[in-house]
PDB file of C-alpha atoms and ligand atoms in Angstrom:
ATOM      1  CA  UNK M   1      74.035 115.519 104.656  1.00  0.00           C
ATOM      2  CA  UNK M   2      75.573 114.020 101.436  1.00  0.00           C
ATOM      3  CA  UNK M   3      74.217 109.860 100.704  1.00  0.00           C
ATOM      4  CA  UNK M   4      77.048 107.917  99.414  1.00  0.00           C
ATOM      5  CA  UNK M   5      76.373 105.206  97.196  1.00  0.00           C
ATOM      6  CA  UNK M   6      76.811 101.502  98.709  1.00  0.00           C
ATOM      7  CA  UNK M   7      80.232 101.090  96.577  1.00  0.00           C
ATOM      8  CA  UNK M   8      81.463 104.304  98.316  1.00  0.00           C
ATOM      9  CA  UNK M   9      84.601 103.693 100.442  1.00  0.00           C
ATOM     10  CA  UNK M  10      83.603 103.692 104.455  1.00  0.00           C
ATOM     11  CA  UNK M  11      86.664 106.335 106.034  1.00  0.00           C
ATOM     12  CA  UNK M  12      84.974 105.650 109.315  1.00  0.00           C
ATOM     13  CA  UNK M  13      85.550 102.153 109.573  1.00  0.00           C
ATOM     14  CA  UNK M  14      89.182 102.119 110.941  1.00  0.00           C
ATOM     15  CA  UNK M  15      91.861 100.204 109.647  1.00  0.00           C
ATOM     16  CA  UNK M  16      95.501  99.235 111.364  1.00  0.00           C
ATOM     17  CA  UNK M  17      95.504 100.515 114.453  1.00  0.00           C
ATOM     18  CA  UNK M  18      92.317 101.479 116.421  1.00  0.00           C
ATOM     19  CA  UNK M  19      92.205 105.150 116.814  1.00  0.00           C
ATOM     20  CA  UNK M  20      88.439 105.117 118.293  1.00  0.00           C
ATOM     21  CA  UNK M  21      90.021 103.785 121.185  1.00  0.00           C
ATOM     22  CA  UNK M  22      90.246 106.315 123.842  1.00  0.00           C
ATOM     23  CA  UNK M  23      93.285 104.610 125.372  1.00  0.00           C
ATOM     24  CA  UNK M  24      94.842 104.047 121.882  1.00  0.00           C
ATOM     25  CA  UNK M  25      94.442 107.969 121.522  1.00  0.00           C
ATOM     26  CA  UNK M  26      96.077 109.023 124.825  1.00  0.00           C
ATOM     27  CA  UNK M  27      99.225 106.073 123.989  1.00  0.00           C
ATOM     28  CA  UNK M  28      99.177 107.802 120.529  1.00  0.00           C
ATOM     29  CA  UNK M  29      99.962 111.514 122.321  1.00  0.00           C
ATOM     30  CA  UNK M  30     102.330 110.256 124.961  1.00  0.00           C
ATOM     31  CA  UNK M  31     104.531 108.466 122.320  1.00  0.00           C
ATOM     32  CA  UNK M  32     104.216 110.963 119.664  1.00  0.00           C
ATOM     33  CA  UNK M  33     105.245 113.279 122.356  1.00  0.00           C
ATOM     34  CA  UNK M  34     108.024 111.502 122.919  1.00  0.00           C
ATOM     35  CA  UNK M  35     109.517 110.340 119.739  1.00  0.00           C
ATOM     36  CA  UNK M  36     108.456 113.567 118.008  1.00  0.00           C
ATOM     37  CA  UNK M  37     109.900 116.927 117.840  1.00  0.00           C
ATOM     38  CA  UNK M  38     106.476 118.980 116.800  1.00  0.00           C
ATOM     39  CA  UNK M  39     108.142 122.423 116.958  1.00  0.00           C
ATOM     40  CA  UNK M  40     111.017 121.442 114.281  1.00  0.00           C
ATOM     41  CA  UNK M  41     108.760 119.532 111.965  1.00  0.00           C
ATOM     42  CA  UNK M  42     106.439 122.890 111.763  1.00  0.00           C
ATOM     43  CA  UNK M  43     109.608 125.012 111.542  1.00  0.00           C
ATOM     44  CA  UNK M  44     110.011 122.966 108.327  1.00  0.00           C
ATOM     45  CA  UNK M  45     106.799 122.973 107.064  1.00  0.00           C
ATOM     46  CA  UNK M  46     106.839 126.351 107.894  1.00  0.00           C
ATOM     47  CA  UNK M  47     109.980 126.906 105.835  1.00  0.00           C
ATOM     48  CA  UNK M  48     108.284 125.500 102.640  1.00  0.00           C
ATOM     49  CA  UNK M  49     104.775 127.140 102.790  1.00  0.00           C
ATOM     50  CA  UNK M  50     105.341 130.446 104.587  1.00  0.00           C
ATOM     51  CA  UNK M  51     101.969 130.133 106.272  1.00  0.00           C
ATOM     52  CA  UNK M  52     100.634 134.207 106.406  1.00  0.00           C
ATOM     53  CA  UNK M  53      98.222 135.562 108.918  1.00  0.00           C
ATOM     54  CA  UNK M  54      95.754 135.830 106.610  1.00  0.00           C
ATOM     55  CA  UNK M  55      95.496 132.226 105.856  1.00  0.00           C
ATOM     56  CA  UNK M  56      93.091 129.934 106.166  1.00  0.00           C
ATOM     57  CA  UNK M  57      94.268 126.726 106.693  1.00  0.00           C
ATOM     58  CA  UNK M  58      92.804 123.176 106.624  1.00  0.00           C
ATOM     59  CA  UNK M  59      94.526 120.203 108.085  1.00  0.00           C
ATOM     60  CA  UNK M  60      93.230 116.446 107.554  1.00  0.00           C
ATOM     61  CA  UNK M  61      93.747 113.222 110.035  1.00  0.00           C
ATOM     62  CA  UNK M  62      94.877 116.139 112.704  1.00  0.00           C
ATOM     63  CA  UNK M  63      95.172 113.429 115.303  1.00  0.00           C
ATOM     64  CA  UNK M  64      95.397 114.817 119.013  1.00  0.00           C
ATOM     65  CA  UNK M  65      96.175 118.187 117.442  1.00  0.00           C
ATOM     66  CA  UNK M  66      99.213 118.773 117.982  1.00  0.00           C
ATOM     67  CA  UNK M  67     100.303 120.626 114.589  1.00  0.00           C
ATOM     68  CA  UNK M  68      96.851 122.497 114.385  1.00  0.00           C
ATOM     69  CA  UNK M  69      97.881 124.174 117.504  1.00  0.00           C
ATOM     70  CA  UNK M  70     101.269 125.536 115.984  1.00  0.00           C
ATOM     71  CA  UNK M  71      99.617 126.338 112.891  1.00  0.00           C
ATOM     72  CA  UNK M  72      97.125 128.343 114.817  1.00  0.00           C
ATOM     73  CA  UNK M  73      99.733 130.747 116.313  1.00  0.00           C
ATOM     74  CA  UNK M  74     100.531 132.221 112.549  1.00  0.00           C
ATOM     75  CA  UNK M  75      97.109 131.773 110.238  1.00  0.00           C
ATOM     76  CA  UNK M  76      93.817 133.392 110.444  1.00  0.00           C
ATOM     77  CA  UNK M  77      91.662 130.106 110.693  1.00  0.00           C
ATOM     78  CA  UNK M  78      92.382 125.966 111.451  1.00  0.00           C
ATOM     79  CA  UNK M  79      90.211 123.962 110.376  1.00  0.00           C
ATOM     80  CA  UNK M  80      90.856 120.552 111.400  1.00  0.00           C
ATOM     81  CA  UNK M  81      89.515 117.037 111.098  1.00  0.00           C
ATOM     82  CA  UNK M  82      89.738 113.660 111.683  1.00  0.00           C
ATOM     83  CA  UNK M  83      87.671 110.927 111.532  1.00  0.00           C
ATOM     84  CA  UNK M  84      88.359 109.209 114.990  1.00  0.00           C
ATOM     85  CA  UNK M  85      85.921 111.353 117.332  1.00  0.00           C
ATOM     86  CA  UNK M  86      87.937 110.049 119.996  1.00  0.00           C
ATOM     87  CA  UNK M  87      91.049 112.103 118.290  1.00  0.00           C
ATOM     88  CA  UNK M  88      89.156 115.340 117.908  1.00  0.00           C
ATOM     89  CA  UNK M  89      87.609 114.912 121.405  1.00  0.00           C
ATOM     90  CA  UNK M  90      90.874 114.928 122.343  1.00  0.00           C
ATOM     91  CA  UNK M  91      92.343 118.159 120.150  1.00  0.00           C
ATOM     92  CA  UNK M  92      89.622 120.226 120.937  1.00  0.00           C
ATOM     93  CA  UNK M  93      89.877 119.569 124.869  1.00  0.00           C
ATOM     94  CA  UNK M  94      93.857 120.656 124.142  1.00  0.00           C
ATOM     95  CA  UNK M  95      92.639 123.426 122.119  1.00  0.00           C
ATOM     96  CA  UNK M  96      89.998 124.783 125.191  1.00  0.00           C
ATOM     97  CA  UNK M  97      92.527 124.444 127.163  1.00  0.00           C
ATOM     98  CA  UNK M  98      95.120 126.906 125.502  1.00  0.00           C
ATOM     99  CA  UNK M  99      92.545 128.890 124.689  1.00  0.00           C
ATOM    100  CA  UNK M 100      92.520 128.975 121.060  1.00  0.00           C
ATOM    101  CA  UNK M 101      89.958 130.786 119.516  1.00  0.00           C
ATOM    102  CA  UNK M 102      90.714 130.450 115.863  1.00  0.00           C
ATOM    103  CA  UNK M 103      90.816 126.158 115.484  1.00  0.00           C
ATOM    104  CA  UNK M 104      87.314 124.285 114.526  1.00  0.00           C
ATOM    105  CA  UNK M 105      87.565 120.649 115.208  1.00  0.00           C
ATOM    106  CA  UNK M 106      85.118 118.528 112.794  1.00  0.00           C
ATOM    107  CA  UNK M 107      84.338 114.761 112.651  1.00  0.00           C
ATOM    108  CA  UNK M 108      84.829 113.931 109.005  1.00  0.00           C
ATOM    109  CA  UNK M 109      87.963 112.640 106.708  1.00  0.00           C
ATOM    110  CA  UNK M 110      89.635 113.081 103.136  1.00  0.00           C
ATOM    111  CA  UNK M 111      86.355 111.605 101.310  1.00  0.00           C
ATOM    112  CA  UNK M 112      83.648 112.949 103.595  1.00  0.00           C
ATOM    113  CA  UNK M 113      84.398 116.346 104.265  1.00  0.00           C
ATOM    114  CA  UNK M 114      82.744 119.280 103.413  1.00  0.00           C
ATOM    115  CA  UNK M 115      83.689 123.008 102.751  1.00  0.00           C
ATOM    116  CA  UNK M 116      81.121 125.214 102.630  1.00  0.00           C
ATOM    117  CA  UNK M 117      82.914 128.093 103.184  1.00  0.00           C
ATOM    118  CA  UNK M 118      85.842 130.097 101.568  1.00  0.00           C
ATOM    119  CA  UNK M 119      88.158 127.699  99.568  1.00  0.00           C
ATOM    120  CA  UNK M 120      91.740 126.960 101.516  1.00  0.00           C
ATOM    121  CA  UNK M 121      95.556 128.575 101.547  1.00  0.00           C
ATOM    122  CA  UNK M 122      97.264 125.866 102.634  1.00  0.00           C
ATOM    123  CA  UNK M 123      96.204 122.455 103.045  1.00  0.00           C
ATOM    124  CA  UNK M 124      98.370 119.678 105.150  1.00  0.00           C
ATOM    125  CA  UNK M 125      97.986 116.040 105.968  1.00  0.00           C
ATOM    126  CA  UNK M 126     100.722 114.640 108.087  1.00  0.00           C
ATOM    127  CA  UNK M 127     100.625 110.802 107.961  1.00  0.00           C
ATOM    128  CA  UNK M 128      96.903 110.184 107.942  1.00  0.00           C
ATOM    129  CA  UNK M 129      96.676 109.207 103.491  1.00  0.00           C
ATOM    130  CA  UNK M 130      98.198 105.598 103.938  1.00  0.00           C
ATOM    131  CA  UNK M 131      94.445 105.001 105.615  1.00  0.00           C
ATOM    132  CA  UNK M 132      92.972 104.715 102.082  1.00  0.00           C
ATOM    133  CA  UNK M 133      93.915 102.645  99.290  1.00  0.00           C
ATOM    134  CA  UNK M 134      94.903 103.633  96.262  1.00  0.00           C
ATOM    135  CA  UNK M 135      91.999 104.291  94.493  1.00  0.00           C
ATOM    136  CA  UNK M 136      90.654 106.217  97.418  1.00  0.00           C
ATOM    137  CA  UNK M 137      93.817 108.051  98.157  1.00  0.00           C
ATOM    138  CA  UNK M 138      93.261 109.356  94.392  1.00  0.00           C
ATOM    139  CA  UNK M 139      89.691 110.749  95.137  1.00  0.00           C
ATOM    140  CA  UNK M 140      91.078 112.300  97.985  1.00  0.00           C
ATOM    141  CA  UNK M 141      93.591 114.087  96.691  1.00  0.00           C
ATOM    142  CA  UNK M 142      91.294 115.205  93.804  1.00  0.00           C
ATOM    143  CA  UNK M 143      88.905 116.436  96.641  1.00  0.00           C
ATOM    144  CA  UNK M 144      91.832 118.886  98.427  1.00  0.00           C
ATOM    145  CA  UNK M 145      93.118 119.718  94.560  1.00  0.00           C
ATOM    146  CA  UNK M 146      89.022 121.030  94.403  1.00  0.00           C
ATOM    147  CA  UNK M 147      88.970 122.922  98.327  1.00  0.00           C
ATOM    148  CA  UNK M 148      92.570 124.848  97.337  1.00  0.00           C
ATOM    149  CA  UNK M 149      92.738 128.142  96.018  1.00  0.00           C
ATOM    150  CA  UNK M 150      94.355 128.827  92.562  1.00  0.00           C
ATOM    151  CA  UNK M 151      98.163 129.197  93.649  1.00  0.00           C
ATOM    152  CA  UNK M 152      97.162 127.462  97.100  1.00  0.00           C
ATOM    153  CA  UNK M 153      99.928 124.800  98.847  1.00  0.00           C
ATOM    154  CA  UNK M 154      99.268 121.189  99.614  1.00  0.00           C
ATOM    155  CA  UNK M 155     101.652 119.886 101.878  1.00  0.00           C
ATOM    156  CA  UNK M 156     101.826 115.938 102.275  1.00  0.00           C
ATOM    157  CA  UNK M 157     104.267 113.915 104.612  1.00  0.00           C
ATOM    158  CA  UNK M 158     103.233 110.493 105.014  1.00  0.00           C
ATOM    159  CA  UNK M 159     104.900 106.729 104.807  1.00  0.00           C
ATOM    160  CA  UNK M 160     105.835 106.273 101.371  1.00  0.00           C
ATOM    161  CA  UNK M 161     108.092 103.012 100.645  1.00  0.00           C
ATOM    162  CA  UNK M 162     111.079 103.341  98.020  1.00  0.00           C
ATOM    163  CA  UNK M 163     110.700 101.253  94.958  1.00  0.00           C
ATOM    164  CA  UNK M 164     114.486 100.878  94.384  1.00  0.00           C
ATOM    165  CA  UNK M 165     114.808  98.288  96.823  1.00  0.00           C
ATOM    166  CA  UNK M 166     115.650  94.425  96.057  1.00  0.00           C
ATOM    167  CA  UNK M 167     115.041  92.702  98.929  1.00  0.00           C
ATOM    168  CA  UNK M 168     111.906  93.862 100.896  1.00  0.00           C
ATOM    169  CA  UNK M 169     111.971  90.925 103.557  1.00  0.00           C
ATOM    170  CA  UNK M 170     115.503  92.626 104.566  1.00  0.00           C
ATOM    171  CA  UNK M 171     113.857  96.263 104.160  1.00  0.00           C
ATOM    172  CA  UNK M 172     111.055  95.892 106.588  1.00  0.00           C
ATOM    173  CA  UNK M 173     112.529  93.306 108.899  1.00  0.00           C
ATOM    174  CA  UNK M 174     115.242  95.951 109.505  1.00  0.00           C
ATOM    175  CA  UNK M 175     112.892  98.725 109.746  1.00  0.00           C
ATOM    176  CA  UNK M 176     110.869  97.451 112.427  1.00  0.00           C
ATOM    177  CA  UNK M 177     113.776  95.936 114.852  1.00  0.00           C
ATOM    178  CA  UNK M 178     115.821  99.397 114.379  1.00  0.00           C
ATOM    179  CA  UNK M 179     112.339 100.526 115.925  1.00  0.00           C
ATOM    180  CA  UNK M 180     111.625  97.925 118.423  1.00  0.00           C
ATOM    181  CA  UNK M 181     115.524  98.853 119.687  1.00  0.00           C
ATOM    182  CA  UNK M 182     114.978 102.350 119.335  1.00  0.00           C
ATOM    183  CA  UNK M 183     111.535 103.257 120.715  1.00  0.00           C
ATOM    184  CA  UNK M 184     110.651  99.880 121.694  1.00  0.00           C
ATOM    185  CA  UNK M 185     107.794  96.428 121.382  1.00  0.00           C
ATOM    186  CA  UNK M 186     104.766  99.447 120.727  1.00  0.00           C
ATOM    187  CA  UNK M 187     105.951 101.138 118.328  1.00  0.00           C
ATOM    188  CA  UNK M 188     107.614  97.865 116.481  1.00  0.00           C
ATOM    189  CA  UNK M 189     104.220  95.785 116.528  1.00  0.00           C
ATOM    190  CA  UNK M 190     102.226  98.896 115.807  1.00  0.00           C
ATOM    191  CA  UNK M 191     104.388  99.346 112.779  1.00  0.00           C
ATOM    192  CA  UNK M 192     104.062  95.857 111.628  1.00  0.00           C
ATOM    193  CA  UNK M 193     100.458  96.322 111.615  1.00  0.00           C
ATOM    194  CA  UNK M 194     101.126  99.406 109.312  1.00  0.00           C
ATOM    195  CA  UNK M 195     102.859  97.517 106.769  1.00  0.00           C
ATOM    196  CA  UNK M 196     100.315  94.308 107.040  1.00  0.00           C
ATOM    197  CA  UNK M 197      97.295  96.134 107.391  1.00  0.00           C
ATOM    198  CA  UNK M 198      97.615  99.715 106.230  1.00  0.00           C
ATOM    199  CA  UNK M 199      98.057 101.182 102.855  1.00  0.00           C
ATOM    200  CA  UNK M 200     101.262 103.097 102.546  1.00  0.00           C
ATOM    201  CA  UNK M 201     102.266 103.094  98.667  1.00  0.00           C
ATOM    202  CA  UNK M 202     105.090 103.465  96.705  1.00  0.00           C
ATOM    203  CA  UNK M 203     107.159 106.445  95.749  1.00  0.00           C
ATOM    204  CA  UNK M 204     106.403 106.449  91.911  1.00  0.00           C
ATOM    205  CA  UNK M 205     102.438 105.753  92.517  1.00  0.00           C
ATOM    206  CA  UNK M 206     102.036 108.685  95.127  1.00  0.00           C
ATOM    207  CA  UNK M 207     104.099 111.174  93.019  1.00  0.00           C
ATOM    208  CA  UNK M 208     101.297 109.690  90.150  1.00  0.00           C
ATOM    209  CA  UNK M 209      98.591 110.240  92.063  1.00  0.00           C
ATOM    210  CA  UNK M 210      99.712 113.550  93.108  1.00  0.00           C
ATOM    211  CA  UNK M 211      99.826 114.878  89.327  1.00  0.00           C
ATOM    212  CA  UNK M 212      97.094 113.129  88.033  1.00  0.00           C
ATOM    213  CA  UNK M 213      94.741 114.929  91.004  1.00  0.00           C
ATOM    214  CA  UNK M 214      96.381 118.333  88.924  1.00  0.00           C
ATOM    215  CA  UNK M 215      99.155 119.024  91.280  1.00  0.00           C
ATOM    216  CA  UNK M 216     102.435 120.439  90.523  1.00  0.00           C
ATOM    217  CA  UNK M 217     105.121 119.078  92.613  1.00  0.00           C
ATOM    218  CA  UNK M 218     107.541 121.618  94.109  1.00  0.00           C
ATOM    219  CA  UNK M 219     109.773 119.676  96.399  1.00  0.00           C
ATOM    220  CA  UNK M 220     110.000 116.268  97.443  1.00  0.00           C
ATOM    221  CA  UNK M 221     112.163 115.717 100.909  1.00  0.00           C
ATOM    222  CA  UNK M 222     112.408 111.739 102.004  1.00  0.00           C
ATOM    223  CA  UNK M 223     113.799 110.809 105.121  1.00  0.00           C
ATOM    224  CA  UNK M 224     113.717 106.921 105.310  1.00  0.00           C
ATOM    225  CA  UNK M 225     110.262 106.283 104.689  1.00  0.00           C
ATOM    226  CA  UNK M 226     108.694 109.203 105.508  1.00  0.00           C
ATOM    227  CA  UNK M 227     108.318 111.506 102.452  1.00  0.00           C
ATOM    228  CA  UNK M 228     107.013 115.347 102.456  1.00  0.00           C
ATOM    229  CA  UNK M 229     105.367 116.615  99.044  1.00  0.00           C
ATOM    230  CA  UNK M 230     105.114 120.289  98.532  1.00  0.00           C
ATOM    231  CA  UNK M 231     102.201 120.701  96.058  1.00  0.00           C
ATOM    232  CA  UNK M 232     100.691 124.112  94.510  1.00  0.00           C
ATOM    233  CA  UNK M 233      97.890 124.084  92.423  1.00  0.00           C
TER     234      UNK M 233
HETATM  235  C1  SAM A 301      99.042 108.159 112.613  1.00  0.00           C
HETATM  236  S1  SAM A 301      97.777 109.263 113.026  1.00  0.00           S
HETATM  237  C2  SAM A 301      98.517 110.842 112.580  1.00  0.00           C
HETATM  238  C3  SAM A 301      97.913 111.977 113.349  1.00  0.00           C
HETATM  239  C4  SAM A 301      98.612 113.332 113.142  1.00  0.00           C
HETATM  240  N1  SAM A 301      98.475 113.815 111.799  1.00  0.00           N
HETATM  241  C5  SAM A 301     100.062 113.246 113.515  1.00  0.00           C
HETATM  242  O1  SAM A 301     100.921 113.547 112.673  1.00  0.00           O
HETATM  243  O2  SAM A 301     100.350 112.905 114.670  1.00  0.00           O
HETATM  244  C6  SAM A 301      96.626 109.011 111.731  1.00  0.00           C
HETATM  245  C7  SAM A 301      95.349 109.810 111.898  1.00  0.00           C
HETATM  246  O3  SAM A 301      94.614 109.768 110.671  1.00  0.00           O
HETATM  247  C8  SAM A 301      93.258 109.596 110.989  1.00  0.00           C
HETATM  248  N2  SAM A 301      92.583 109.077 109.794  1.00  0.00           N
HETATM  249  C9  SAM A 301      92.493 107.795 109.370  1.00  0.00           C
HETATM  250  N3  SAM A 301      91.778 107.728 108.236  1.00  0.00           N
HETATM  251  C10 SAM A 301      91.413 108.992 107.925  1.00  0.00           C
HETATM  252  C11 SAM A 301      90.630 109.578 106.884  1.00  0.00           C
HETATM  253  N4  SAM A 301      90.099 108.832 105.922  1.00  0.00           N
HETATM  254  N5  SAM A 301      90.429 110.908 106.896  1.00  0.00           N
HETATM  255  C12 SAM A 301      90.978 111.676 107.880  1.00  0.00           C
HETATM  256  N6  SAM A 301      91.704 111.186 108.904  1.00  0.00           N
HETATM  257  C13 SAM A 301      91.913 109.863 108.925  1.00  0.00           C
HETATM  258  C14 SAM A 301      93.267 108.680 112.198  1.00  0.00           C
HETATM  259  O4  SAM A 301      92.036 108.713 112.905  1.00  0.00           O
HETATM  260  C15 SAM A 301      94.429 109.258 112.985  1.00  0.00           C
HETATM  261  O5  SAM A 301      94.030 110.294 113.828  1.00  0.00           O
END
């Protein structure tokens, strides 16, 4: 087991919303559920990276799973973590009860984890980075730069906030009541605690901190303020 010093950054300790909270986790899968269309958004991931049979692939902040379980269907290995326990709990009673033989579940995050084994195909995070600062978000994309294979993808979707915009009172006030009318009080308050509390960046510091971890990137997609990097190394 690895000792981080004291100044080390503590990926356990949750910030935003609470996903140690069993009852957090199950609203999380219901809504996501809901709002989300998992089968088209790994039809388009799937698009990008081409994930082969023979891959071994490692996904980070998994959540309930839901992805991991597509990806399963067309690579050799999943590994997948989070650092909720109450998450992978959950993904790995989903995953036992499809019967999926080729996912591991592990309780550990972008700064913690370790791979002992083979290094990765394809690595994908899917709006778990805007947990870490910065600085931190830097470190961990160094660490998945170091776990790929030469030629290996990175694929990264996460909320990333456009810097061309003048009035930012207007921007977010207008984000979160389109959402509030949309999807309803939830998902608005839960997303004002993402911008208050949580670390989502700017465009032109991610797409930084992509290239200074080593990473070429192939294709940039933004859809409001989501954003999906396709990175080979
Ligand atoms: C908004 S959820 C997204 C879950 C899933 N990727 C999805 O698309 O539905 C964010 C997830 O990131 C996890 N997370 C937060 N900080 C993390 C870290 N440092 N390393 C790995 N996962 C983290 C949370 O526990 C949570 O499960």
């Amino acid at each position: 087991m690895n000792q981080y010093p004291q100044w080390y950054y503590d990926e356990f300790k949750q910030v935003g919303v609470d996903y140690t909270d069993l009852e957090e986790v199950r609203a999380y899968d219901l809504c996501m559920q809901k709002l989300r269309d998992i089968e088209s958004e790994f039809n388009s991931i799937q698009g990008l990276i081409n994930i082969k049979d023979t891959d071994l692939l490692l996904e980070i902040g998994t959540g309930t799973g839901e992805l991991a379980l597509k990806f399963s269907a067309h690579c050799r290995k999943v590994v997948a973590i989070d650092v909720s326990k109450k998450m992978i709990n959950f993904a790995k009673m989903k995953a036992e009860g499809q019967k999926k033989t080729n996912i591991e579940f592990y309780n550990a995050g972008f700064l913690t984890y370790e791979n002992y084994d083979e290094p990765y195909d394809v690595i994908v995070t899917q709006l778990a980075l805007h947990h870490l600062p910065d600085y931190w978000k830097m470190i961990a994309l160094r660490r998945i730069y170091g776990m790929l294979k030469e030629g290996g993808k990175f694929y990264l979707r996460d909320v990333v906030f456009p810097s061309l915009i003048l009035d930012y009172d207007s921007y977010f006030n207008k984000i979160v009541n389109d959402l509030r009318k949309s999807a309803g009080d939830k998902l608005a308050e839960e997303t004002e605690i993402h911008i208050r509390e949580e670390f989502s960046t700017l465009d032109w510091i991610m797409e930084g901190l992509l290239k200074n971890a080593g990473f070429c990137i192939e294709s940039v997609k933004c859809d409001g303020f989501i954003a999906g990097y396709l990175c080979k190394k």
